[in-house]
Short mmCIF file of C-alpha atoms in Angstrom, two decimals:
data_model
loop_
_atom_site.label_atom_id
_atom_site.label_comp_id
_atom_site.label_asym_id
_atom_site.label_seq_id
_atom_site.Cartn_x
_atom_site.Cartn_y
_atom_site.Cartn_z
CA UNK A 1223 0.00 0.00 0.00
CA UNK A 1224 2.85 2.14 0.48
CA UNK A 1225 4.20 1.91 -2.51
CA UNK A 1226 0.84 2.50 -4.09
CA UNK A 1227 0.90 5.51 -2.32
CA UNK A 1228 4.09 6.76 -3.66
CA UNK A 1229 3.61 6.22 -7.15
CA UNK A 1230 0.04 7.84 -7.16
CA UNK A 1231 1.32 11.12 -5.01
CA UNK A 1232 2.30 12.77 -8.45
CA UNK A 1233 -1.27 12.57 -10.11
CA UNK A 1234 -3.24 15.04 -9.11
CA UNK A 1235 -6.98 15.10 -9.55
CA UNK A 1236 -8.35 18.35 -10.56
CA UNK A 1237 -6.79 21.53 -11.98
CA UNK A 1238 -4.44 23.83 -9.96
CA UNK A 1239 -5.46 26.59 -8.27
CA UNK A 1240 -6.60 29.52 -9.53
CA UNK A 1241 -3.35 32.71 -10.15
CA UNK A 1242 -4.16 35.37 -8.24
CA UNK A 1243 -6.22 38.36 -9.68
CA UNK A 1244 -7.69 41.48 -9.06
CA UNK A 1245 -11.55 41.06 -9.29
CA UNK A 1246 -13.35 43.42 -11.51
CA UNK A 1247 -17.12 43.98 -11.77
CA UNK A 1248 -18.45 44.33 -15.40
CA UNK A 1249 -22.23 45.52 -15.17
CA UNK A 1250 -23.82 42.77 -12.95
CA UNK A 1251 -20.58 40.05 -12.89
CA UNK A 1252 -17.70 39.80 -11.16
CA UNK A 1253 -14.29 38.67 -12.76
CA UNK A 1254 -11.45 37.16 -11.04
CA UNK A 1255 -10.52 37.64 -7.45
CA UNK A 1256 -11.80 33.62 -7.31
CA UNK A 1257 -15.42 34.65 -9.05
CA UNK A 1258 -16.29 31.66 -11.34
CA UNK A 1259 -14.72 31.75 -14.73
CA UNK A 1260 -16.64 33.94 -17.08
CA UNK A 1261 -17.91 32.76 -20.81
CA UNK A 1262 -18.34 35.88 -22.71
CA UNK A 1263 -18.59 35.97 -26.95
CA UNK A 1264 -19.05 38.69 -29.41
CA UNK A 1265 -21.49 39.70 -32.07
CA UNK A 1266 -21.08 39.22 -35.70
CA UNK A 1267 -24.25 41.91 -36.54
CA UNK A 1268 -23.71 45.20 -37.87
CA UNK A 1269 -23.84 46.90 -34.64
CA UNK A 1270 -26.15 49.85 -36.54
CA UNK A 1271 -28.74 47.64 -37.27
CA UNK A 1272 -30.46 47.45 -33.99
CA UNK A 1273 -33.00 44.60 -34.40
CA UNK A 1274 -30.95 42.01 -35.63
CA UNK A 1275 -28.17 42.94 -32.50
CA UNK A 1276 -30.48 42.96 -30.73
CA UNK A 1277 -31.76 39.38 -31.38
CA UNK A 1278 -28.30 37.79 -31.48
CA UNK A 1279 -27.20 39.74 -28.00
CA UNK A 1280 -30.30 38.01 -26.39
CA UNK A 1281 -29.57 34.72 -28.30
CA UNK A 1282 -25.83 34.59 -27.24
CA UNK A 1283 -27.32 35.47 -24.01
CA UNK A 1284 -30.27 32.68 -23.70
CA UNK A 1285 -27.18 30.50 -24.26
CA UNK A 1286 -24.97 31.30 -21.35
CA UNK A 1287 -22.77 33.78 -22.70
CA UNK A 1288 -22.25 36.28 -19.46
CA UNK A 1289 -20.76 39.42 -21.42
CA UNK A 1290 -21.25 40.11 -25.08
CA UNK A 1291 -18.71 42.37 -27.31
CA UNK A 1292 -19.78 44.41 -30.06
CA UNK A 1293 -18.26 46.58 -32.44
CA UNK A 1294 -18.57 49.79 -32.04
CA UNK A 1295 -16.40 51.58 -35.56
CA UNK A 1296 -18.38 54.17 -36.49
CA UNK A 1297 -20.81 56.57 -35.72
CA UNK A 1298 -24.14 55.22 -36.99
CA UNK A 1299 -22.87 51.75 -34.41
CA UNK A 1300 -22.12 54.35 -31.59
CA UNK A 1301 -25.58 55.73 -31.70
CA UNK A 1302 -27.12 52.45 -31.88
CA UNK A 1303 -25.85 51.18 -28.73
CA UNK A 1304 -28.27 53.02 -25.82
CA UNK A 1305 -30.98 51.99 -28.03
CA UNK A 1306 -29.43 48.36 -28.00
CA UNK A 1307 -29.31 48.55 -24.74
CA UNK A 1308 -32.98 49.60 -23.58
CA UNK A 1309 -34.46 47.25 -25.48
CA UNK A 1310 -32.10 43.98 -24.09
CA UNK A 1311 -33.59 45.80 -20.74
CA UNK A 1312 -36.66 45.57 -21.74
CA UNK A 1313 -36.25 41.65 -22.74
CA UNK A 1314 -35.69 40.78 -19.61
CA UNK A 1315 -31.91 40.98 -20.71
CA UNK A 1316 -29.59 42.03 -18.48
CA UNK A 1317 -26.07 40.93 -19.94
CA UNK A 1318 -23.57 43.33 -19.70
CA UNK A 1319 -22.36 44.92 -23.19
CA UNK A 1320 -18.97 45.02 -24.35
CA UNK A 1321 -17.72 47.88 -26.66
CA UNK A 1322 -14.92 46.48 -29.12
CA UNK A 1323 -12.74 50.06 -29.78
CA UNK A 1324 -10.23 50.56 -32.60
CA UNK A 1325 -8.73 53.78 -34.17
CA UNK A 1326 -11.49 56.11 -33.10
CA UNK A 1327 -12.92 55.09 -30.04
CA UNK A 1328 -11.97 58.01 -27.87
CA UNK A 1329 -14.41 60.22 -30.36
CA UNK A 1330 -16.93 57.90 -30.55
CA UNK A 1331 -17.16 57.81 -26.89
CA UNK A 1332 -16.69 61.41 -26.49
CA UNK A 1333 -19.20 62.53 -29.33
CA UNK A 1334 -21.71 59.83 -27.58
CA UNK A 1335 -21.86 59.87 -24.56
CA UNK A 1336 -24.86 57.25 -24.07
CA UNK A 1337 -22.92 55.18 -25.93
CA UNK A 1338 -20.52 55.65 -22.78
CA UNK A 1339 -23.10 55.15 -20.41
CA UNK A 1340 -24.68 52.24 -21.48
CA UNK A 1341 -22.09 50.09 -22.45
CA UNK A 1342 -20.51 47.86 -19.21
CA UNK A 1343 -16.70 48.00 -20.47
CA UNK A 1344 -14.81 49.41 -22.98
CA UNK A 1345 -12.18 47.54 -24.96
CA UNK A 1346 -8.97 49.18 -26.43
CA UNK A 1347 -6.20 47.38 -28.63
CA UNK A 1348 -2.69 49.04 -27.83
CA UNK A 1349 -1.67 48.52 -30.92
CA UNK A 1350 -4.72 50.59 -32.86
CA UNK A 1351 -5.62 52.90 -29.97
CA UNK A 1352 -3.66 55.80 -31.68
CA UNK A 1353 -0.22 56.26 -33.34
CA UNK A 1354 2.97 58.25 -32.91
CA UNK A 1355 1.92 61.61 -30.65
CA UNK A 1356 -1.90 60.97 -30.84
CA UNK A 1357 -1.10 57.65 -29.31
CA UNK A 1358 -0.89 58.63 -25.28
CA UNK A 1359 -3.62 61.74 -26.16
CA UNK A 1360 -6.46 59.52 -27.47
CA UNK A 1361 -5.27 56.24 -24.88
CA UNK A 1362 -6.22 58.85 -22.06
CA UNK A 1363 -8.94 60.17 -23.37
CA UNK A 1364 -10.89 56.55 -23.22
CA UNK A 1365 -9.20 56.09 -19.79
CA UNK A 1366 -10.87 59.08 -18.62
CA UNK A 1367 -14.31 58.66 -20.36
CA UNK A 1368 -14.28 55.22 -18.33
CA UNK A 1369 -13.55 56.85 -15.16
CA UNK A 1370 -15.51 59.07 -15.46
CA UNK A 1371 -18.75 56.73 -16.42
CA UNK A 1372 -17.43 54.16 -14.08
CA UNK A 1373 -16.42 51.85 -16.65
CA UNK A 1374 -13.87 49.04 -16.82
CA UNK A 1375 -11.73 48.93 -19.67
CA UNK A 1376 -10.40 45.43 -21.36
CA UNK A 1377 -6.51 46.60 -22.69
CA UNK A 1378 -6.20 43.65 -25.24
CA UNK A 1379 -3.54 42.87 -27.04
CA UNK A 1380 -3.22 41.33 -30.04
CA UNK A 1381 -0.87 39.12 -32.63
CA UNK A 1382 -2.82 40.97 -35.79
CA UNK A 1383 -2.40 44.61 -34.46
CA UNK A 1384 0.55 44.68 -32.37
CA UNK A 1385 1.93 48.14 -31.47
CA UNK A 1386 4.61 48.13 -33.83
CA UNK A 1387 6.70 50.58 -32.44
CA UNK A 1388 7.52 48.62 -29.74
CA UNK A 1389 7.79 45.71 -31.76
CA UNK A 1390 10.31 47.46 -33.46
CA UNK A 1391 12.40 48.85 -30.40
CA UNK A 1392 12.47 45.20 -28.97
CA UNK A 1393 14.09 43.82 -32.46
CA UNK A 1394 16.32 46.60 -32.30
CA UNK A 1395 17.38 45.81 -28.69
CA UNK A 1396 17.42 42.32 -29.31
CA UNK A 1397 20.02 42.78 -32.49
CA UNK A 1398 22.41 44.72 -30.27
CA UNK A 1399 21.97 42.07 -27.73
CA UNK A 1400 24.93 39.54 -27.27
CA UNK A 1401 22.73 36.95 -26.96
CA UNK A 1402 20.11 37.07 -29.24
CA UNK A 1403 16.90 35.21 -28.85
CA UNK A 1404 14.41 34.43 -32.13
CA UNK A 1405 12.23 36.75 -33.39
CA UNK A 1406 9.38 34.77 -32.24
CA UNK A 1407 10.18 35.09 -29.08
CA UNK A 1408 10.93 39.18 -28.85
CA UNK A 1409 7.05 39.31 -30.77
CA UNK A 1410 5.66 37.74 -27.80
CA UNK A 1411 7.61 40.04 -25.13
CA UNK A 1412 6.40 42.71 -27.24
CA UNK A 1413 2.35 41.14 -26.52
CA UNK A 1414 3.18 41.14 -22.43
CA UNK A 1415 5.00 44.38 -22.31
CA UNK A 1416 1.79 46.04 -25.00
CA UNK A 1417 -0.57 44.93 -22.66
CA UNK A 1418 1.54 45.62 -19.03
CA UNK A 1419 2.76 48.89 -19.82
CA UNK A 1420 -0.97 50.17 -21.35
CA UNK A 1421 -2.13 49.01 -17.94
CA UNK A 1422 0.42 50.97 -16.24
CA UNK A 1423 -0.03 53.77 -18.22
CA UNK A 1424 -3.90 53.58 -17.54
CA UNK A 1425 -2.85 53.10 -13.40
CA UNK A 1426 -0.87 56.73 -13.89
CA UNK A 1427 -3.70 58.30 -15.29
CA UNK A 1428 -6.09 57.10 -12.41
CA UNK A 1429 -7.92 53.39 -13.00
CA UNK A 1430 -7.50 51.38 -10.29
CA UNK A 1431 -6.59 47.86 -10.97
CA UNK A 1432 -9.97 46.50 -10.10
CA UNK A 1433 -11.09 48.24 -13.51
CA UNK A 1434 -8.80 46.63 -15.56
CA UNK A 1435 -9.00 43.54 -17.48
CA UNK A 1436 -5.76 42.18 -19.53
CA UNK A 1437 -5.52 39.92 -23.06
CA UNK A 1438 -2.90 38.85 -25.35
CA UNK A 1439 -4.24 37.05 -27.94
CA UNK A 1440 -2.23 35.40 -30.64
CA UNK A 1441 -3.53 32.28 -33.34
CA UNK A 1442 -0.73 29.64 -32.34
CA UNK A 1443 -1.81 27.70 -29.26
CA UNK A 1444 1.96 27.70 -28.16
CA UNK A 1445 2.33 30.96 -28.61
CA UNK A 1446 -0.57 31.99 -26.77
CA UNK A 1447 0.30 29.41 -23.73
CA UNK A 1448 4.12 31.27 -23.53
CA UNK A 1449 2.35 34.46 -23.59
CA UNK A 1450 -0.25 34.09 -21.35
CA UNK A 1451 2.08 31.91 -18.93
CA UNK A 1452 3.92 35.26 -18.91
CA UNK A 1453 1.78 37.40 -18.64
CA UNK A 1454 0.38 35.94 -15.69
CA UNK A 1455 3.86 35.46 -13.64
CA UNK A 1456 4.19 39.41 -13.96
CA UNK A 1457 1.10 41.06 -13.22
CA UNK A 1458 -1.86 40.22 -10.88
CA UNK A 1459 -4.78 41.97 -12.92
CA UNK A 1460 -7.70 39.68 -14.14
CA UNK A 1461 -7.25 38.38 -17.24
CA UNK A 1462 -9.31 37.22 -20.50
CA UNK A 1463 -8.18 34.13 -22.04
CA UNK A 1464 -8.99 33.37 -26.14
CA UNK A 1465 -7.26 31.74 -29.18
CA UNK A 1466 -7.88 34.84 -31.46
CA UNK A 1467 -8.87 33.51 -34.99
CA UNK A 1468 -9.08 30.06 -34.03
CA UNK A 1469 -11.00 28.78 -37.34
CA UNK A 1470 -13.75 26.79 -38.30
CA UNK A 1471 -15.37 23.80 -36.96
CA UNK A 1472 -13.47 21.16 -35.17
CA UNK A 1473 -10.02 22.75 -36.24
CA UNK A 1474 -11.23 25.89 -34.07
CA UNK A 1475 -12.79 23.56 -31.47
CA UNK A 1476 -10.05 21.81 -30.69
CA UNK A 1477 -7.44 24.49 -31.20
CA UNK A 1478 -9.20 26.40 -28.82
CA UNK A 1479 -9.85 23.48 -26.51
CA UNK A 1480 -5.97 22.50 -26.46
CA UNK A 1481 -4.99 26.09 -25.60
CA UNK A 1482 -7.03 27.34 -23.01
CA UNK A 1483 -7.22 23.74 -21.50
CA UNK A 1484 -3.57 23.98 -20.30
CA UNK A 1485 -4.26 27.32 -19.44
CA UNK A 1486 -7.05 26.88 -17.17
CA UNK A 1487 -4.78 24.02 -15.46
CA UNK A 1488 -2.03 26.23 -14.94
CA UNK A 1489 -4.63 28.25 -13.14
CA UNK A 1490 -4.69 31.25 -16.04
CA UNK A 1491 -7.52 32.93 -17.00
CA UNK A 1492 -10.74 34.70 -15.55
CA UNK A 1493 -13.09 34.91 -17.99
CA UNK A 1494 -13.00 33.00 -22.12
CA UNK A 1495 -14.23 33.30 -25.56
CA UNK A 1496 -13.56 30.62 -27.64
CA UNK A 1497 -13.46 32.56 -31.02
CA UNK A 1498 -15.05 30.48 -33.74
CA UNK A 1499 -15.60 30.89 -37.60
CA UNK A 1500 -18.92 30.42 -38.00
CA UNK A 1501 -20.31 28.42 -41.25
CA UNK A 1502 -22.10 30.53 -43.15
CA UNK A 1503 -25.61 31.21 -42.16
CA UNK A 1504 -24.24 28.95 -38.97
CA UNK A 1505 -25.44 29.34 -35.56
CA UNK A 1506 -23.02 32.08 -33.44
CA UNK A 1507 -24.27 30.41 -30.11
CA UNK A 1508 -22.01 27.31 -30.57
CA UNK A 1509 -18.74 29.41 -29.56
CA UNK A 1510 -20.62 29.40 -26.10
CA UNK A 1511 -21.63 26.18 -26.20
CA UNK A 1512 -17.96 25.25 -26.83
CA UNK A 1513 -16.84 27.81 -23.93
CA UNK A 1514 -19.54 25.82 -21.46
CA UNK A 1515 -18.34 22.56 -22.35
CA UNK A 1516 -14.58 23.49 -21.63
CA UNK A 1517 -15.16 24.97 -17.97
CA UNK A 1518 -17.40 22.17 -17.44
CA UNK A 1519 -15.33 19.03 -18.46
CA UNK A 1520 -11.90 20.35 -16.81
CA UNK A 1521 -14.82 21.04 -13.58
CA UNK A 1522 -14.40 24.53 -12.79
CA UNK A 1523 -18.00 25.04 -13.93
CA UNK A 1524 -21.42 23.41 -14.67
CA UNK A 1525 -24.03 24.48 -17.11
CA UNK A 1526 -25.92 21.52 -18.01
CA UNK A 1527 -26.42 18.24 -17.18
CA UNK A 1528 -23.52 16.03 -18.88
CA UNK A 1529 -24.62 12.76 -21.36
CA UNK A 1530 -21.97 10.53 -21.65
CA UNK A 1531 -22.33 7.75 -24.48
CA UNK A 1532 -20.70 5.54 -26.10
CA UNK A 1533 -18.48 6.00 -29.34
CA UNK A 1534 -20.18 2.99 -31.06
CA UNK A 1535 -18.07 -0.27 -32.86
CA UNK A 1536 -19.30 -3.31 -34.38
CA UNK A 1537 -21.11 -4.45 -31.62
CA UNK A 1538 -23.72 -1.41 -31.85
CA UNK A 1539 -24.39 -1.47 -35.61
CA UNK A 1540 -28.28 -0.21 -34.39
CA UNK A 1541 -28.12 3.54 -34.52
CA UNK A 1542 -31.06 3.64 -31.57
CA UNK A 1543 -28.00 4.38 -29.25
CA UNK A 1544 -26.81 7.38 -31.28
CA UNK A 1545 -30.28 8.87 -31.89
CA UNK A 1546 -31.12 8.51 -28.24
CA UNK A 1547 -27.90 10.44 -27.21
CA UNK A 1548 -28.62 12.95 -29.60
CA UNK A 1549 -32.28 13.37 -28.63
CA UNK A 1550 -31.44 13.57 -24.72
CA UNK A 1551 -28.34 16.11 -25.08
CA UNK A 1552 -30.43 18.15 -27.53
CA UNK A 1553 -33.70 18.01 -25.07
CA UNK A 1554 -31.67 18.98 -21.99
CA UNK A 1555 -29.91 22.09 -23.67
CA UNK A 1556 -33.91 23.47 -24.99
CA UNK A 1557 -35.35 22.79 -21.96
CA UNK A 1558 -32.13 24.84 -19.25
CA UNK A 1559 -33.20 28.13 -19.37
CA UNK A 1560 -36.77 26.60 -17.73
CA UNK A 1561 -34.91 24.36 -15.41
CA UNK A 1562 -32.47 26.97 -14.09
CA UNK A 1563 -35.16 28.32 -12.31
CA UNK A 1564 -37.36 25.20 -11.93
CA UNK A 1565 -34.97 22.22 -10.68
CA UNK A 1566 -32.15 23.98 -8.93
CA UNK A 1567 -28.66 21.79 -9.31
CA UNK A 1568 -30.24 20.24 -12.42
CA UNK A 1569 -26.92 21.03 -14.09
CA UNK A 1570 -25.47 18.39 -11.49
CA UNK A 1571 -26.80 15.64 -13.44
CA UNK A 1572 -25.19 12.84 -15.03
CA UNK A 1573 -27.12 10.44 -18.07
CA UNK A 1574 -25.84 7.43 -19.76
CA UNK A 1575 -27.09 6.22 -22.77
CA UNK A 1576 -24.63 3.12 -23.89
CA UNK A 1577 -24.51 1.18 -26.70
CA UNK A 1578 -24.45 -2.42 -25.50
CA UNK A 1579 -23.63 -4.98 -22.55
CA UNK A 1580 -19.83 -4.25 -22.69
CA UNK A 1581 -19.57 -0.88 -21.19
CA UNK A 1582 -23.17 0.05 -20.59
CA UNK A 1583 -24.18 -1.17 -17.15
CA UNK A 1584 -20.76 -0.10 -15.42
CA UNK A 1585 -21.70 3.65 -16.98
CA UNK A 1586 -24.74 3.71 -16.75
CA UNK A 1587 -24.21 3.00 -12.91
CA UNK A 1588 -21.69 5.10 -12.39
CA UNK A 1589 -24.51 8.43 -14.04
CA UNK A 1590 -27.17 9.67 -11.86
CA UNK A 1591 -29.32 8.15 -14.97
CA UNK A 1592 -28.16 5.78 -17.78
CA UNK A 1593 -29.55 3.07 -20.24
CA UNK A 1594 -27.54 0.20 -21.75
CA UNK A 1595 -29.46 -0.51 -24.71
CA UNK A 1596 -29.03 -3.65 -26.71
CA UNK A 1597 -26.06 -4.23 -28.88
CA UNK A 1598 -26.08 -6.36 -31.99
CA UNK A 1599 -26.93 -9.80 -30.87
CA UNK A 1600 -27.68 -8.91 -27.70
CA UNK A 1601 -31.02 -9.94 -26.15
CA UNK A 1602 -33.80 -7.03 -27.35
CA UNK A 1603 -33.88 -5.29 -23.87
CA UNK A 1604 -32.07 -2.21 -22.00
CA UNK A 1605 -31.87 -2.20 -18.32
CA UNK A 1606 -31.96 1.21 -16.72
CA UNK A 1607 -30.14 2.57 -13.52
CA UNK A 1608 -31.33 4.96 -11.46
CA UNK A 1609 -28.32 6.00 -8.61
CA UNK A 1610 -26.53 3.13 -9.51
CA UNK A 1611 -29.37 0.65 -9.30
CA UNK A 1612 -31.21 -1.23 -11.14
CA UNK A 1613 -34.40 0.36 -12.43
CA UNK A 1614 -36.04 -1.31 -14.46
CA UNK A 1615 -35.63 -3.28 -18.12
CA UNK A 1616 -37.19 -1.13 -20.89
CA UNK A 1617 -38.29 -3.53 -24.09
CA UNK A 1618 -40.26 -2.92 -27.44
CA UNK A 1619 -40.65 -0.26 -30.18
CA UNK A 1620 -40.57 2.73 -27.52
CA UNK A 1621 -37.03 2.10 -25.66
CA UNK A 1622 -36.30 5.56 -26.54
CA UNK A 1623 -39.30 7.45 -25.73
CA UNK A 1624 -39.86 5.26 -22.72
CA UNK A 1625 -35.89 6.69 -21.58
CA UNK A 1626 -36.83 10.02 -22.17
CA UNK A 1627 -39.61 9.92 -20.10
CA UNK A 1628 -37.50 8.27 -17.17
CA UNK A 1629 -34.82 10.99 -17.36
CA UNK A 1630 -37.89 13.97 -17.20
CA UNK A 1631 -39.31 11.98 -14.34
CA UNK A 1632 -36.07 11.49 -12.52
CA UNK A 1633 -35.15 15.30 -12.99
CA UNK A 1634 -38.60 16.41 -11.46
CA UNK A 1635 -38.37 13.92 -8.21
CA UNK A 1636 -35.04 15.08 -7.35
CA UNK A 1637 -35.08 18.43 -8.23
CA UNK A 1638 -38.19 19.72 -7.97
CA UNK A 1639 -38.05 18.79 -4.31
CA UNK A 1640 -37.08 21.77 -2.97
CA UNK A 1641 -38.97 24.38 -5.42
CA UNK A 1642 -42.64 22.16 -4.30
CA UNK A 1643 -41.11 22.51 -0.64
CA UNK A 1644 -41.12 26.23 -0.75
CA UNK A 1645 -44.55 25.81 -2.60
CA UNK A 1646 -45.65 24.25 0.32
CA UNK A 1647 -44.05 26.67 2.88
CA UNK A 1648 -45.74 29.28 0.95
CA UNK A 1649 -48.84 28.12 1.14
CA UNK A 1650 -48.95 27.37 4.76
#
């Protein structure tokens, strides 16, 4: 047993804890300073265009992101955005607002101010902010609109955009140097030391650190785990984690996935967007999705209840398994904004639906819920267990349905428990 002991004391369960940060409020959330990790996304809508903002704010928002970006380049977009806003509040939608700045946001925000006022944060890119002698002028002008609102600010960095001036200065230092490192390297000091010294540049001028939100976002997932590892051992503030362009589909799922997964480990990172190329006409909601399912695998998080199922082989050449999997993951996601408020800790909940005999019981015992249904060959029945007992066998034509029915059943006896109990109390 000793020895067991030994060889197991270097696998830890669980990810490290958390780097230290500054917490920040953003309208009605709280960021870092050990507040849950944040899933925030970003619009894709002409920000002008009211309506259709509108509609994909509240969609992102129905979805579980908890901050939404949008762009904010022109006037017509800046004069959009209290109008934006009042009608989210009106929805029922309170998500804070994001305004993404470049090049001209300290006369947008100056020219309107209810753009100011109504948006939660403001975000500035060091390398776009303002160039040469306007650079410091127009940098303190947002600083100061956001003080004076009580705004934070997001000072993000970025691989696309980077303030090439210091770029430049860092290569030039770096050539002198008698000791050289690669050019790859001096790009991402230049990322840290964008973002650090905008911060302390905004710190001289008067925001506190519990305004301030730090990124650094590059495309390469090494890159962006040396930078953000960085960034992290020199500076306390909260930070935003993202793969910036990360791409389409599973290339952008995974990238994404790979990156801020060690990231996260290492204790990084306060709030995420997982940045994702939608297909056209695609649905913008699945880079939140994708940001859920992150927090919630690695367990700093849970959103919805998790369905684990089999990957299917030879022995499950019946597709009931797959549909059923499908059906239930698809049912519980359309039905969570109800049971948020209707089965509190329904996001606790485990379901199984397996494939065959091999796996399937052992799952399905080890999920609050699960269903081995019959493999190819196997005797036409699926036993069901409830807590890690045996329910009950389900047989015929309506296996699935029958399931279904089981897991709503299941969810309303052990969840609904405490919402009838303060019925009850109510009552009396």
């Amino acid at each position: 047993m000793t020895d067991l002991k030994e060889r197991t004391k270097v696998i830890e369960a669980g990810p490290k804890g958390r780097h230290r940060t500054v917490q920040v409020t953003v309208g009605n959330v709280k960021v870092g300073g050990g507040a849950p990790i944040v899933v925030q996304s970003m619009t894709n809508t002409d920000t002008a265009d009211v309506d259709s903002t509108v509609k994909q704010v509240a969609a992102l928002a129905r979805a579980g992101s908890e901050m939404v970006r949008i762009t904010v380049d022109r006037d017509e977009a800046a004069a959009a955005v209290p109008h934006i806003r009042e009608k989210l509040d009106k929805m029922g939608v309170d998500v804070p607002l994001i305004g993404d700045f470049h090049y001209i946001g300290h006369k947008l925000l100056a020219e309107y101010p209810d753009c100011a006022k109504a948006l939660a944060k403001y975000r500035i890119n060091p390398g776009n902010v303002g160039f040469k002698n306007k650079r410091d002028s127009q940098f303190t002008d947002i600083i100061e609109i956001a003080l004076k609102n009580d705004k934070a600010v997001r000072i993000g960095a970025n691989w696309g955009s980077l303030d090439q001036e210091l770029l430049t200065r860092l290569m030039e230092d770096n050539a002198k140097s008698p000791d050289p490192i690669d050019a790859r390297a001096v790009t991402r000091e230049a990322m840290v030391q964008s973002a650090l010294l905008s911060a302390a540049r905004a710190e001289e001028i008067g925001m506190p650190k519990n305004k301030m939100i730090l990124s650094a976002k590059v495309s390469n997932v090494q890159d962006l785990i040396a930078v953000y590892r960085e960034l992290a051992a020199r500076s306390d503030y909260a930070i935003h984690l993202g793969l910036t362009e990360a791409g389409m589909g599973s290339k952008g799922i995974v990238a994404s996935s790979a990156a801020l997964g060690i990231l996260l480990q290492d204790g990084i990172g306060d709030t995420i967007r997982v940045s994702l190329t939608p297909e056209p006409g695609g649905d913008r909601t699945l880079e939140v999705k994708v940001g859920q399912e992150i927090l919630q695998t690695m367990g700093f998080r849970t959103f919805v209840p998790l369905v684990a199922a089999c990957p299917g082989c030879g022995r499950t050449t019946s597709t009931v398994f797959q549909e059923l999997a499908r059906d239930i993951q698809a049912f519980i996601r359309d039905e969570m904004p109800a049971w948020k408020t209707r089965y509190p800790g329904v996001e606790q909940l485990n379901v199984a639906v397996m494939g065959c005999i091999v796996n399937g019981p052992g799952e399905s015992k080890h999920a609050n819920i699960g269903i081995s249904l019959p493999g190819t060959g196997e005797t036409p029945a699926a036993p069901v267990f409830v807590d890690g007992e045996k329910f009950r066998t389900l047989r015929g034509p309506t296996i699935a349905a029958d399931f279904k029915a089981l897991v709503i059943d299941y969810i309303d006896q052990r969840y609904g428990v405490n919402v009838r109990a303060e019925t009850v109390t109510a009552a009396e």
